[in-house]
Coordinates of C-alpha atoms and ligand atoms in Angstrom, one line a residue:
X675 CA 0.0 0.0 0.0
X676 CA 2.7 2.4 1.0
X677 CA 4.6 1.6 -2.2
X678 CA 1.4 2.3 -4.2
X679 CA 1.0 5.6 -2.5
X680 CA 4.6 6.5 -3.1
X681 CA 4.2 5.7 -6.8
X682 CA 0.9 7.7 -7.0
X683 CA 2.6 10.8 -5.5
X684 CA 5.5 10.4 -7.8
X685 CA 3.3 10.1 -10.8
X686 CA 1.4 13.2 -9.7
X687 CA 4.6 15.1 -9.2
X688 CA 5.8 14.0 -12.5
X689 CA 2.8 15.4 -14.2
X690 CA 3.7 18.9 -13.1
X691 CA 6.0 20.6 -15.6
X692 CA 8.5 21.8 -13.0
X693 CA 8.9 18.3 -11.6
X694 CA 9.4 17.0 -15.1
X695 CA 12.2 19.5 -15.7
X696 CA 14.0 18.1 -12.7
X697 CA 14.0 14.5 -13.7
X698 CA 17.4 13.7 -15.0
X699 CA 18.1 13.1 -18.7
X700 CA 19.9 9.9 -19.5
X701 CA 22.6 9.6 -22.2
X702 CA 23.4 5.9 -22.4
X703 CA 26.5 5.3 -24.4
X704 CA 27.2 1.7 -25.3
X705 CA 30.1 0.5 -27.4
X706 CA 30.7 -2.9 -29.0
X707 CA 33.4 -5.2 -27.6
X708 CA 35.2 -2.4 -25.7
X709 CA 36.9 -4.1 -22.8
X710 CA 38.1 -2.8 -19.5
X711 CA 41.7 -3.8 -20.2
X712 CA 41.7 -1.1 -22.9
X713 CA 40.2 1.7 -20.8
X714 CA 42.7 3.6 -18.7
X715 CA 40.3 4.4 -15.9
X716 CA 40.5 0.7 -15.0
X717 CA 44.3 0.8 -14.7
X718 CA 46.9 -1.3 -16.5
X719 CA 45.6 -0.3 -19.9
X720 CA 48.4 0.0 -22.5
X721 CA 46.5 2.9 -24.2
X722 CA 45.1 6.1 -22.7
X723 CA 41.4 6.9 -22.9
X724 CA 41.4 10.4 -21.3
X725 CA 37.9 11.3 -22.2
X726 CA 36.3 8.1 -20.9
X727 CA 38.4 8.5 -17.8
X728 CA 36.7 11.9 -17.3
X729 CA 33.4 10.2 -16.7
X730 CA 35.0 8.0 -14.0
X731 CA 36.9 10.9 -12.4
X732 CA 33.8 12.9 -11.5
X733 CA 31.5 10.0 -11.2
X734 CA 31.6 6.3 -10.5
X735 CA 33.5 3.3 -11.9
X736 CA 32.0 -0.1 -11.4
X737 CA 34.7 -2.7 -10.7
X738 CA 32.4 -5.7 -10.8
X739 CA 30.2 -5.0 -13.8
X740 CA 29.0 -8.2 -15.6
X741 CA 26.8 -9.2 -18.5
X742 CA 24.2 -11.9 -18.4
X743 CA 25.2 -13.4 -21.8
X744 CA 28.4 -12.3 -23.5
X745 CA 27.3 -11.6 -27.0
X746 CA 25.9 -8.5 -28.7
X747 CA 22.2 -9.2 -29.5
X748 CA 21.5 -11.1 -26.3
X749 CA 23.3 -8.6 -24.2
X750 CA 21.3 -5.7 -25.7
X751 CA 18.1 -7.7 -25.2
X752 CA 18.9 -8.2 -21.5
X753 CA 19.7 -4.5 -21.2
X754 CA 16.5 -3.2 -22.7
X755 CA 14.2 -5.7 -21.0
X756 CA 16.0 -6.0 -17.6
X757 CA 15.6 -9.8 -18.0
X758 CA 17.8 -12.7 -18.6
X759 CA 17.9 -14.2 -22.1
X760 CA 15.5 -17.1 -21.5
X761 CA 12.9 -14.6 -20.5
X762 CA 13.4 -12.0 -23.2
X763 CA 13.7 -14.7 -25.8
X764 CA 16.8 -13.4 -27.7
X765 CA 19.3 -16.0 -26.7
X766 CA 21.8 -15.8 -29.6
X767 CA 22.7 -13.7 -32.6
X768 CA 22.4 -16.4 -35.2
X769 CA 18.7 -17.3 -34.8
X770 CA 17.4 -14.4 -32.8
X771 CA 14.7 -11.9 -33.8
X772 CA 13.8 -9.7 -30.9
X773 CA 10.1 -9.7 -30.1
X774 CA 9.5 -6.0 -30.0
X775 CA 5.9 -6.4 -28.8
X776 CA 7.1 -7.3 -25.3
X777 CA 7.6 -4.9 -22.4
X778 CA 10.8 -2.9 -22.7
X779 CA 12.5 -0.2 -20.8
X780 CA 12.3 2.4 -23.7
X781 CA 8.5 1.8 -23.8
X782 CA 8.2 2.3 -20.0
X783 CA 10.3 5.4 -20.2
X784 CA 8.0 6.7 -22.9
X785 CA 5.0 6.1 -20.7
X786 CA 6.8 7.9 -17.9
X787 CA 7.0 11.0 -20.1
X788 CA 10.5 10.6 -21.5
X789 CA 11.5 11.2 -25.0
X790 CA 13.4 8.2 -26.3
X791 CA 15.9 8.0 -29.1
X792 CA 18.3 5.4 -30.4
X793 CA 21.3 6.1 -32.6
X794 CA 23.8 3.5 -33.9
X795 CA 24.0 -0.3 -33.5
X796 CA 20.8 -2.1 -32.7
X797 CA 21.5 -5.7 -33.8
X798 CA 18.2 -7.1 -32.6
X799 CA 16.9 -7.7 -36.2
X800 CA 13.3 -6.6 -35.7
X801 CA 12.4 -2.9 -36.1
X802 CA 13.1 -1.0 -32.8
X803 CA 10.0 -0.3 -30.7
X804 CA 9.6 2.2 -27.9
X805 CA 11.7 4.9 -29.5
X806 CA 10.3 8.2 -30.6
X807 CA 13.3 8.4 -32.9
X808 CA 15.8 6.0 -34.2
X809 CA 18.5 5.7 -36.8
X810 CA 20.2 2.3 -36.7
X811 CA 23.1 0.5 -38.4
X812 CA 22.2 -2.6 -40.5
X813 CA 23.3 -5.6 -38.5
X814 CA 26.9 -5.1 -37.5
X815 CA 27.1 -1.9 -39.4
X816 CA 30.0 -0.6 -41.4
X817 CA 33.0 1.6 -40.2
X818 CA 33.3 3.6 -43.5
X819 CA 30.5 5.5 -45.0
X820 CA 27.9 3.4 -43.1
X821 CA 24.3 2.9 -44.0
X822 CA 21.6 3.8 -41.4
X823 CA 18.1 2.4 -41.4
X824 CA 15.6 5.2 -41.1
X825 CA 12.3 5.1 -39.2
X826 CA 10.4 4.7 -42.5
X827 CA 12.4 1.6 -43.3
X828 CA 14.6 3.3 -46.0
X829 CA 18.3 3.2 -45.8
X830 CA 20.6 6.3 -46.0
X831 CA 24.3 6.1 -46.6
X832 CA 26.3 8.7 -44.6
X833 CA 29.8 10.0 -45.5
X834 CA 32.5 9.6 -42.9
X835 CA 33.7 7.3 -40.1
X836 CA 31.0 5.5 -38.1
X837 CA 32.0 6.7 -34.6
X838 CA 32.0 10.3 -35.7
X839 CA 28.7 10.0 -37.6
X840 CA 26.9 8.4 -34.6
X841 CA 28.2 11.2 -32.4
X842 CA 27.0 13.8 -34.9
X843 CA 23.6 12.2 -35.0
X844 CA 23.4 12.0 -31.3
X845 CA 24.2 15.7 -30.9
X846 CA 21.8 16.6 -33.7
X847 CA 19.0 14.8 -32.0
X848 CA 19.6 16.5 -28.7
X849 CA 19.6 19.9 -30.5
X850 CA 16.2 19.2 -32.0
X851 CA 14.5 17.4 -29.2
X852 CA 11.3 18.5 -27.5
X853 CA 12.7 20.7 -24.7
X854 CA 9.5 20.3 -22.6
X855 CA 10.3 16.7 -21.7
X856 CA 13.3 14.9 -20.2
X857 CA 15.0 12.5 -22.5
X858 CA 16.8 9.2 -22.7
X859 CA 19.2 8.9 -25.6
X860 CA 20.9 5.6 -26.6
X861 CA 24.2 6.2 -28.3
X862 CA 25.3 2.8 -29.5
X863 CA 28.6 2.6 -31.3
X864 CA 29.9 0.0 -33.7
X865 CA 33.5 0.4 -32.4
X866 CA 35.5 -1.5 -31.4
X867 CA 34.0 -4.6 -33.2
X868 CA 36.0 -6.8 -35.5
X869 CA 37.6 -6.3 -37.9
X870 CA 38.8 -3.1 -36.4
X871 CA 39.0 -0.6 -39.3
X872 CA 40.5 2.6 -38.1
X873 CA 39.6 6.2 -38.9
X874 CA 42.1 7.1 -41.6
X875 CA 43.6 10.0 -39.6
X876 CA 44.6 7.4 -36.9
X877 CA 45.9 4.7 -39.3
X878 CA 49.5 5.3 -38.2
X879 CA 48.7 5.7 -34.5
X880 CA 50.3 3.1 -32.2
X881 CA 52.4 1.7 -35.0
X882 CA 55.5 2.3 -32.9
X883 CA 54.0 0.8 -29.7
X884 CA 54.9 -2.7 -28.7
X885 CA 52.1 -4.3 -26.7
X886 CA 52.9 -6.7 -23.9
X887 CA 51.3 -10.1 -24.0
X888 CA 49.2 -11.1 -21.0
X889 CA 51.0 -13.5 -18.7
X890 CA 48.6 -16.3 -19.7
X891 CA 48.9 -15.8 -23.4
X892 CA 50.4 -19.3 -23.9
X893 CA 47.6 -21.0 -21.8
X894 CA 47.3 -24.6 -22.9
X895 CA 43.8 -24.9 -21.4
X896 CA 44.6 -27.8 -19.2
X897 CA 41.6 -29.0 -17.2
X898 CA 39.2 -26.8 -19.3
X899 CA 37.8 -28.9 -22.1
X900 CA 35.5 -26.3 -23.6
X901 CA 38.5 -23.9 -23.8
X902 CA 40.5 -26.5 -25.6
X903 CA 37.8 -26.7 -28.3
X904 CA 37.1 -23.0 -29.0
X905 CA 38.1 -21.2 -32.2
X906 CA 39.2 -17.8 -31.1
X907 CA 42.9 -18.2 -30.7
X908 CA 45.2 -15.5 -32.0
X909 CA 48.0 -18.0 -32.9
X910 CA 45.6 -20.1 -35.0
X911 CA 45.4 -19.2 -38.8
X912 CA 42.0 -20.6 -38.9
X913 CA 40.6 -18.5 -36.0
X914 CA 42.5 -15.2 -36.5
X915 CA 43.0 -14.9 -40.2
X916 CA 46.1 -13.3 -41.5
X917 CA 44.4 -11.6 -44.5
X918 CA 41.0 -10.8 -42.9
X919 CA 41.9 -9.9 -39.4
X920 CA 45.6 -8.9 -39.7
X921 CA 45.3 -7.4 -43.2
X922 CA 48.4 -9.1 -44.6
X923 CA 48.2 -10.0 -48.2
X924 CA 50.6 -10.2 -51.1
X925 CA 50.4 -6.6 -52.5
X926 CA 48.8 -6.5 -55.9
X927 CA 47.0 -9.8 -55.2
X928 CA 43.6 -9.3 -53.7
X929 CA 42.5 -12.9 -54.3
X930 CA 43.2 -13.9 -50.8
X931 CA 41.2 -11.0 -49.3
X932 CA 37.6 -11.9 -48.3
X933 CA 34.8 -10.3 -50.2
X934 CA 33.3 -8.9 -46.9
X935 CA 36.6 -7.2 -46.1
X936 CA 36.9 -5.7 -49.6
X937 CA 33.3 -4.6 -49.4
X938 CA 34.0 -2.7 -46.2
X939 CA 37.1 -0.9 -47.6
X940 CA 35.4 -0.3 -51.0
X941 CA 32.9 1.9 -49.3
X942 CA 35.6 4.5 -48.9
X943 CA 35.9 7.1 -51.7
X944 CA 38.5 6.4 -54.4
X945 CA 41.0 8.8 -52.8
X946 CA 40.6 7.3 -49.3
X947 CA 40.9 3.8 -50.7
X948 CA 44.3 4.8 -52.1
X949 CA 45.4 6.1 -48.7
X950 CA 44.1 2.9 -47.0
X951 CA 45.8 0.5 -49.4
X952 CA 49.1 2.4 -49.5
X953 CA 49.4 2.0 -45.8
X954 CA 48.4 -1.7 -45.8
X955 CA 50.6 -2.5 -48.8
X956 CA 53.6 -1.3 -46.9
X957 CA 52.6 -3.3 -43.8
X958 CA 52.1 -6.4 -46.0
X959 CA 55.4 -5.9 -47.8
X960 CA 57.1 -5.8 -44.4
X961 CA 55.2 -8.9 -43.4
X962 CA 56.3 -11.0 -46.4
X963 CA 59.9 -9.8 -46.0
X964 CA 59.9 -11.2 -42.5
X965 CA 57.8 -14.3 -43.2
X966 CA 58.6 -15.2 -46.8
X967 CA 57.3 -18.8 -46.4
X968 CA 53.8 -17.4 -46.0
X969 CA 53.6 -16.4 -49.6
X970 CA 50.9 -19.0 -50.0
X971 CA 49.5 -18.3 -46.5
X972 CA 50.7 -21.7 -45.4
X973 CA 52.4 -22.1 -42.1
X974 CA 55.9 -23.5 -42.3
X975 CA 55.4 -25.0 -38.8
X976 CA 52.3 -25.2 -36.8
X977 CA 53.8 -23.2 -34.0
X978 CA 55.6 -20.0 -35.0
X979 CA 56.1 -17.7 -32.1
X980 CA 57.4 -14.8 -34.3
X981 CA 54.3 -15.0 -36.4
X982 CA 52.0 -15.1 -33.4
X983 CA 53.7 -12.2 -31.9
X984 CA 53.3 -10.2 -35.2
X985 CA 49.6 -11.1 -35.3
X986 CA 49.2 -10.1 -31.7
X987 CA 50.8 -6.7 -32.3
X988 CA 48.6 -6.1 -35.4
X989 CA 45.5 -7.0 -33.4
X990 CA 46.3 -4.7 -30.5
X991 CA 47.3 -1.8 -32.7
X992 CA 44.1 -2.0 -34.8
X993 CA 41.9 -2.3 -31.8
X994 CA 43.7 0.6 -30.1
X995 CA 43.3 2.8 -33.2
X996 CA 39.5 2.2 -33.3
X997 CA 39.3 2.9 -29.5
X998 CA 41.1 6.2 -29.9
X999 CA 38.3 7.6 -32.2
X1000 CA 35.8 6.3 -29.7
X1001 CA 37.5 8.2 -26.9
X1002 CA 37.7 11.4 -28.9
X1003 CA 34.0 11.2 -29.8
X1004 CA 32.7 10.5 -26.4
X1005 CA 34.8 13.5 -25.3
X1006 CA 33.1 15.6 -27.9
X1007 CA 29.7 14.5 -26.7
X1008 CA 30.6 15.2 -23.0
X1009 CA 31.8 18.7 -24.1
X1010 CA 28.6 19.3 -25.9
X1011 CA 26.5 18.4 -22.9
X1012 CA 28.7 20.6 -20.7
X1013 CA 28.5 23.6 -23.0
X1014 CA 24.8 23.3 -23.3
X1015 CA 23.9 23.2 -19.7
X1016 CA 23.0 19.5 -19.9
X1017 CA 25.8 18.0 -17.9
X1018 CA 24.8 18.5 -14.3
X1019 CA 21.4 16.9 -14.5
X1020 CA 22.2 14.1 -16.9
X1021 CA 23.1 10.5 -16.0
X1022 CA 25.8 9.6 -18.5
X1023 CA 26.5 5.9 -18.7
X1024 CA 29.4 4.5 -20.5
X1025 CA 29.4 0.7 -21.1
X1026 CA 29.9 -2.0 -23.7
X1027 CA 27.8 -5.0 -24.8
X1028 CA 30.5 -7.2 -23.3
X1029 CA 34.2 -7.4 -22.5
X1030 CA 36.8 -8.9 -24.9
X1031 CA 40.0 -10.9 -24.8
X1032 CA 43.1 -9.0 -25.5
X1033 CA 45.3 -12.1 -25.7
X1034 CA 44.3 -13.5 -22.3
X1035 CA 44.3 -17.3 -22.6
X1036 CA 45.7 -16.6 -26.1
X1037 CA 42.4 -15.3 -27.4
X1038 CA 40.4 -12.6 -29.0
X1039 CA 36.5 -12.4 -29.1
X1040 CA 34.3 -13.0 -26.0
X1041 CA 31.4 -15.5 -25.2
X1042 CA 33.1 -17.4 -22.3
X1043 CA 32.1 -16.8 -18.7
X1044 CA 35.7 -16.1 -17.9
X1045 CA 36.5 -12.7 -16.4
X1046 CA 37.6 -10.7 -19.4
X1047 CA 34.3 -11.2 -21.3
X1048 CA 32.0 -11.6 -18.4
X1049 CA 33.1 -8.2 -17.3
X1050 CA 32.0 -5.1 -19.2
X1051 CA 33.2 -1.6 -18.5
X1052 CA 30.7 0.6 -16.6
X1053 CA 31.3 4.2 -15.8
X1054 CA 28.7 6.8 -14.8
X1055 CA 28.5 10.5 -14.4
X1056 CA 25.7 11.0 -11.9
X1057 CA 22.9 13.6 -12.0
X1058 CA 22.3 16.1 -9.2
X1059 CA 21.4 14.5 -5.9
X1060 CA 23.3 11.2 -6.4
X1061 CA 26.3 11.3 -4.2
X1062 CA 28.2 8.2 -4.7
X1063 CA 31.8 8.8 -6.0
X1064 CA 34.7 6.7 -7.0
X1065 CA 34.9 2.9 -7.3
X1066 CA 31.8 0.7 -6.7
X1067 CA 32.7 -2.8 -5.7
X1068 CA 29.1 -4.3 -5.6
X1069 CA 28.3 -6.8 -8.3
X1070 CA 26.1 -5.3 -11.0
X1071 CA 24.8 -6.7 -14.2
X1072 CA 23.4 -5.3 -17.5
X1073 CA 19.8 -6.4 -16.5
X1074 CA 20.1 -3.7 -13.8
X1075 CA 20.2 -0.7 -16.2
X1076 CA 16.5 -0.9 -17.1
X1077 CA 15.2 -0.7 -13.5
X1078 CA 17.8 1.9 -12.7
X1079 CA 16.7 4.2 -15.5
X1080 CA 13.0 3.6 -14.6
X1081 CA 13.6 4.5 -10.9
X1082 CA 15.5 7.6 -11.8
X1083 CA 12.6 8.6 -14.0
X1084 CA 10.2 8.1 -11.1
X1085 CA 8.5 5.3 -12.9
X1086 CA 7.2 2.1 -11.4
X1087 CA 9.5 -1.0 -11.9
X1088 CA 7.4 -3.9 -13.1
X1089 CA 7.6 -7.0 -10.9
X1090 CA 8.8 -9.2 -13.7
X1091 CA 12.0 -7.2 -14.3
X1092 CA 14.8 -9.4 -13.0
X1093 CA 17.5 -6.8 -12.6
X1094 CA 17.9 -4.5 -9.6
X1095 CA 17.8 -0.8 -9.6
X1096 CA 21.3 0.7 -8.9
X1097 CA 19.7 3.8 -7.5
X1098 CA 20.4 2.7 -3.8
X1099 CA 24.0 2.2 -4.7
X1100 CA 24.2 5.6 -6.4
X1101 CA 22.3 7.8 -3.9
X1102 CA 24.6 7.7 -0.9
X1103 CA 28.2 8.5 -0.4
X1104 CA 29.0 5.0 0.9
X1105 CA 28.4 1.4 -0.1
X1106 CA 24.9 0.0 0.8
X1107 CA 24.7 -2.7 3.4
X1108 CA 23.1 -5.7 1.7
X1109 CA 23.4 -6.2 -2.0
X1110 CA 23.3 -9.3 -4.2
X1111 CA 26.1 -11.8 -3.5
X1112 CA 26.0 -13.7 -6.8
X1113 CA 25.3 -13.2 -10.5
X1114 CA 23.9 -15.6 -13.0
X1115 CA 25.1 -16.1 -16.6
X1116 CA 23.9 -18.2 -19.6
X1117 CA 25.5 -18.4 -23.1
X1118 CA 23.6 -20.2 -25.9
X1119 CA 25.3 -19.6 -29.2
X1120 CA 26.6 -23.0 -30.2
X1121 CA 27.3 -24.5 -32.7
X1122 CA 28.5 -21.2 -34.1
X1123 CA 31.4 -19.0 -35.1
X1124 CA 34.3 -19.3 -32.6
X1125 CA 32.9 -22.6 -31.3
X1126 CA 32.3 -21.7 -27.7
X1127 CA 30.2 -24.4 -26.0
X1128 CA 26.9 -23.5 -24.4
X1129 CA 27.3 -22.9 -20.7
X1130 CA 25.7 -21.3 -17.7
X1131 CA 27.1 -20.5 -14.2
X1132 CA 27.3 -18.3 -11.2
X1133 CA 29.9 -16.0 -9.8
X1134 CA 30.3 -14.8 -6.3
X1135 CA 32.9 -12.3 -5.1
X1136 CA 35.4 -15.2 -4.7
X1137 CA 34.3 -18.2 -6.7
X1138 CA 32.9 -19.1 -10.1
X1139 CA 31.0 -22.3 -11.1
X1140 CA 30.4 -23.1 -14.8
X1141 CA 28.7 -25.9 -16.5
X1142 CA 29.4 -26.5 -20.2
X1143 CA 26.6 -28.5 -21.8
X1144 CA 25.0 -29.5 -25.1
X1145 CA 27.6 -31.8 -26.8
X1146 CA 29.8 -31.9 -23.7
X1147 CA 29.2 -32.1 -20.0
X1148 CA 32.0 -30.4 -18.2
X1149 CA 32.0 -28.5 -14.9
X1150 CA 34.6 -25.9 -13.9
X1151 CA 35.2 -24.2 -10.5
X1152 CA 37.6 -21.3 -10.0
X1153 CA 38.9 -19.6 -6.9
X1154 CA 39.3 -16.1 -8.2
X1155 CA 41.3 -15.0 -5.2
X1156 CA 44.0 -17.7 -5.6
X1157 CA 43.6 -17.8 -9.4
X1158 CA 42.3 -14.6 -10.8
X1159 CA 43.2 -15.5 -14.4
X1160 CA 41.3 -18.8 -14.2
X1161 CA 44.0 -21.2 -15.1
X1162 CA 43.2 -23.9 -12.6
X1163 CA 39.9 -25.7 -12.6
X1164 CA 39.5 -27.0 -9.0
X1165 CA 36.1 -28.7 -9.6
X1166 CA 37.6 -32.1 -8.8
X1167 CA 40.0 -30.8 -6.2
X1168 CA 39.0 -32.4 -2.8
X1169 CA 40.1 -29.3 -0.9
X1170 CA 37.3 -27.4 -2.7
X1171 CA 34.6 -30.0 -2.0
X1172 CA 32.8 -27.7 0.4
X1173 CA 33.0 -24.7 -1.9
X1174 CA 31.8 -26.8 -4.8
X1175 CA 28.7 -27.8 -2.8
X1176 CA 28.0 -24.2 -1.7
X1177 CA 28.4 -23.0 -5.3
X1178 CA 26.0 -25.7 -6.6
X1179 CA 23.5 -24.4 -4.0
X1180 CA 24.0 -20.8 -5.2
X1181 CA 23.5 -22.0 -8.8
X1182 CA 20.3 -23.8 -7.9
X1183 CA 19.0 -20.8 -6.0
X1184 CA 19.6 -18.4 -8.9
X1185 CA 18.2 -20.7 -11.5
X1186 CA 15.0 -20.9 -9.4
X1187 CA 15.0 -17.2 -8.7
X1188 CA 15.3 -16.3 -12.4
X1189 CA 13.2 -19.3 -13.5
X1190 CA 15.8 -20.7 -15.9
X1191 CA 14.7 -24.3 -16.4
X1192 CA 18.0 -25.9 -17.4
X1193 CA 16.6 -29.4 -17.7
X1194 CA 14.5 -28.4 -20.7
X1195 CA 17.4 -26.5 -22.2
X1196 CA 19.9 -29.4 -21.9
X1197 CA 17.5 -31.8 -23.7
X1198 CA 17.6 -29.7 -26.9
Ligands
LIG645 C1 30.8 -11.4 -36.2 C2 32.3 -11.5 -36.0 C3 32.6 -12.5 -34.8 C4 31.9 -12.1 -33.6 C5 30.4 -12.0 -33.9 C6 29.5 -11.6 -32.7 N1 32.9 -12.0 -37.2 O1 30.2 -12.6 -36.7 O2 34.0 -12.5 -34.6 O3 32.1 -13.0 -32.5 O4 30.2 -11.1 -34.9 O5 29.9 -10.4 -32.3 S1 33.1 -10.9 -38.4 O6 34.2 -11.4 -39.2 O7 31.9 -10.8 -39.1 O8 33.4 -9.6 -37.7 S2 28.8 -9.5 -31.5 O9 29.6 -8.5 -30.7 O10 28.0 -8.8 -32.5 O11 28.1 -10.4 -30.7
LIG646 CA1 29.7 -7.0 -29.0

């Protein structure tokens, strides 16, 4: 009853124009595959991201921010519904079409009197619903001169680099918004997704930097069967392709270059294509001077450390270049909000659809419930009245964004939303007393690209339990305090028998709480 009364009074207050003006705006920036290891606010990043760091400096940085399913479409569906994949129905990229008729956070924000807009990557296949305005990339989108799907279903090609265009469109929308209403704007970048095509002005950036490999780069995945069977290893020519990913080709011979890669580059103007190929020709000449036996793209020996090292440097440099534009452009958006009096009362969220491997375990890509891809960066600049500052240690998940935005907007949070509002964490200066002590994860996209088995699991502040299923049946348990890089599966270690039992109980509890009926799933 009290809750209902509180909601009623909020709704009444919200109806008044003055109260509406006070409700915070929300700028929700989400990138694709940007990982915390490449964001300097998180420490230990080999590249600097000064603009992203500004958000953390005057706001909050979440140390334990996780996704519910480490893949683009599913992660986005969890975010806009506040529900795990088995509830929102979008479990994997390959077969998913988001059911836009279901309850979503943008629709609820609209009902609460917010203007809603989405610019950039959408990736949920069906036409976006719940947005007063949208302009979205087709599927994964293109880095150069990208196409945007308009609200009337037509497609418009824009000239320039994707990250800059998305920022321009975001600013343009804010300029032309209805100033009588608060707004929530989704700015969803394509960067830094594969295959990492840089803005031409940054093509030479980082070329003189040598990146250090993570300590577990040469992991042999002992005791982790699913990890042994993945296809996302940098050293493998099959998984990370020399021509497609690392852009090494015999100059003058484009036959080895995939059509999709050529199509991406061919979107550039003729002059820009010359600039692009001139740079990559010189890289490729250098490559074939150093590795002449690769003229037919055949490995001379299955294990070639020099070649792997070369691939790793190319991967890191390209990813870093793409991230640099992202950092610039987020900075430009922050400056715009500041200079237009919109900074103080706007919640600015910076996050990604998941984390990524930058050579940890020898990998690129994501999907696994291991730390680098289970984590996703999360930084927030808080609106007036929210006092939390600095690092937040509590475990949060992307299903929490929907209830957070709704509570900030003064809207009711429907009971079937599975995430928790972060507002209590953000209101005060200190940590709240009782918060969740475990998070739940479920990944479904198998068989598929990169060959990561289906799995689900739970993570507490210290331990992680994972079950890989479908065509295997493998359990893994990690002690994150003793083994933060997850190299030792202690599931069968008798010393951990008690922990194993406790973690199974946590798993059972969360599967019941979230109503994820695994027995049904495993039979498929
Ligand atoms: C593409 C990529 C994959 C990537 C998936 C999912 N290949 O298929 O490497 O794992 O997207 O990424 S690519 O050669 O087409 O780039 S996600 O972030 O959209 O889920
Ligand atoms: Ca992604």
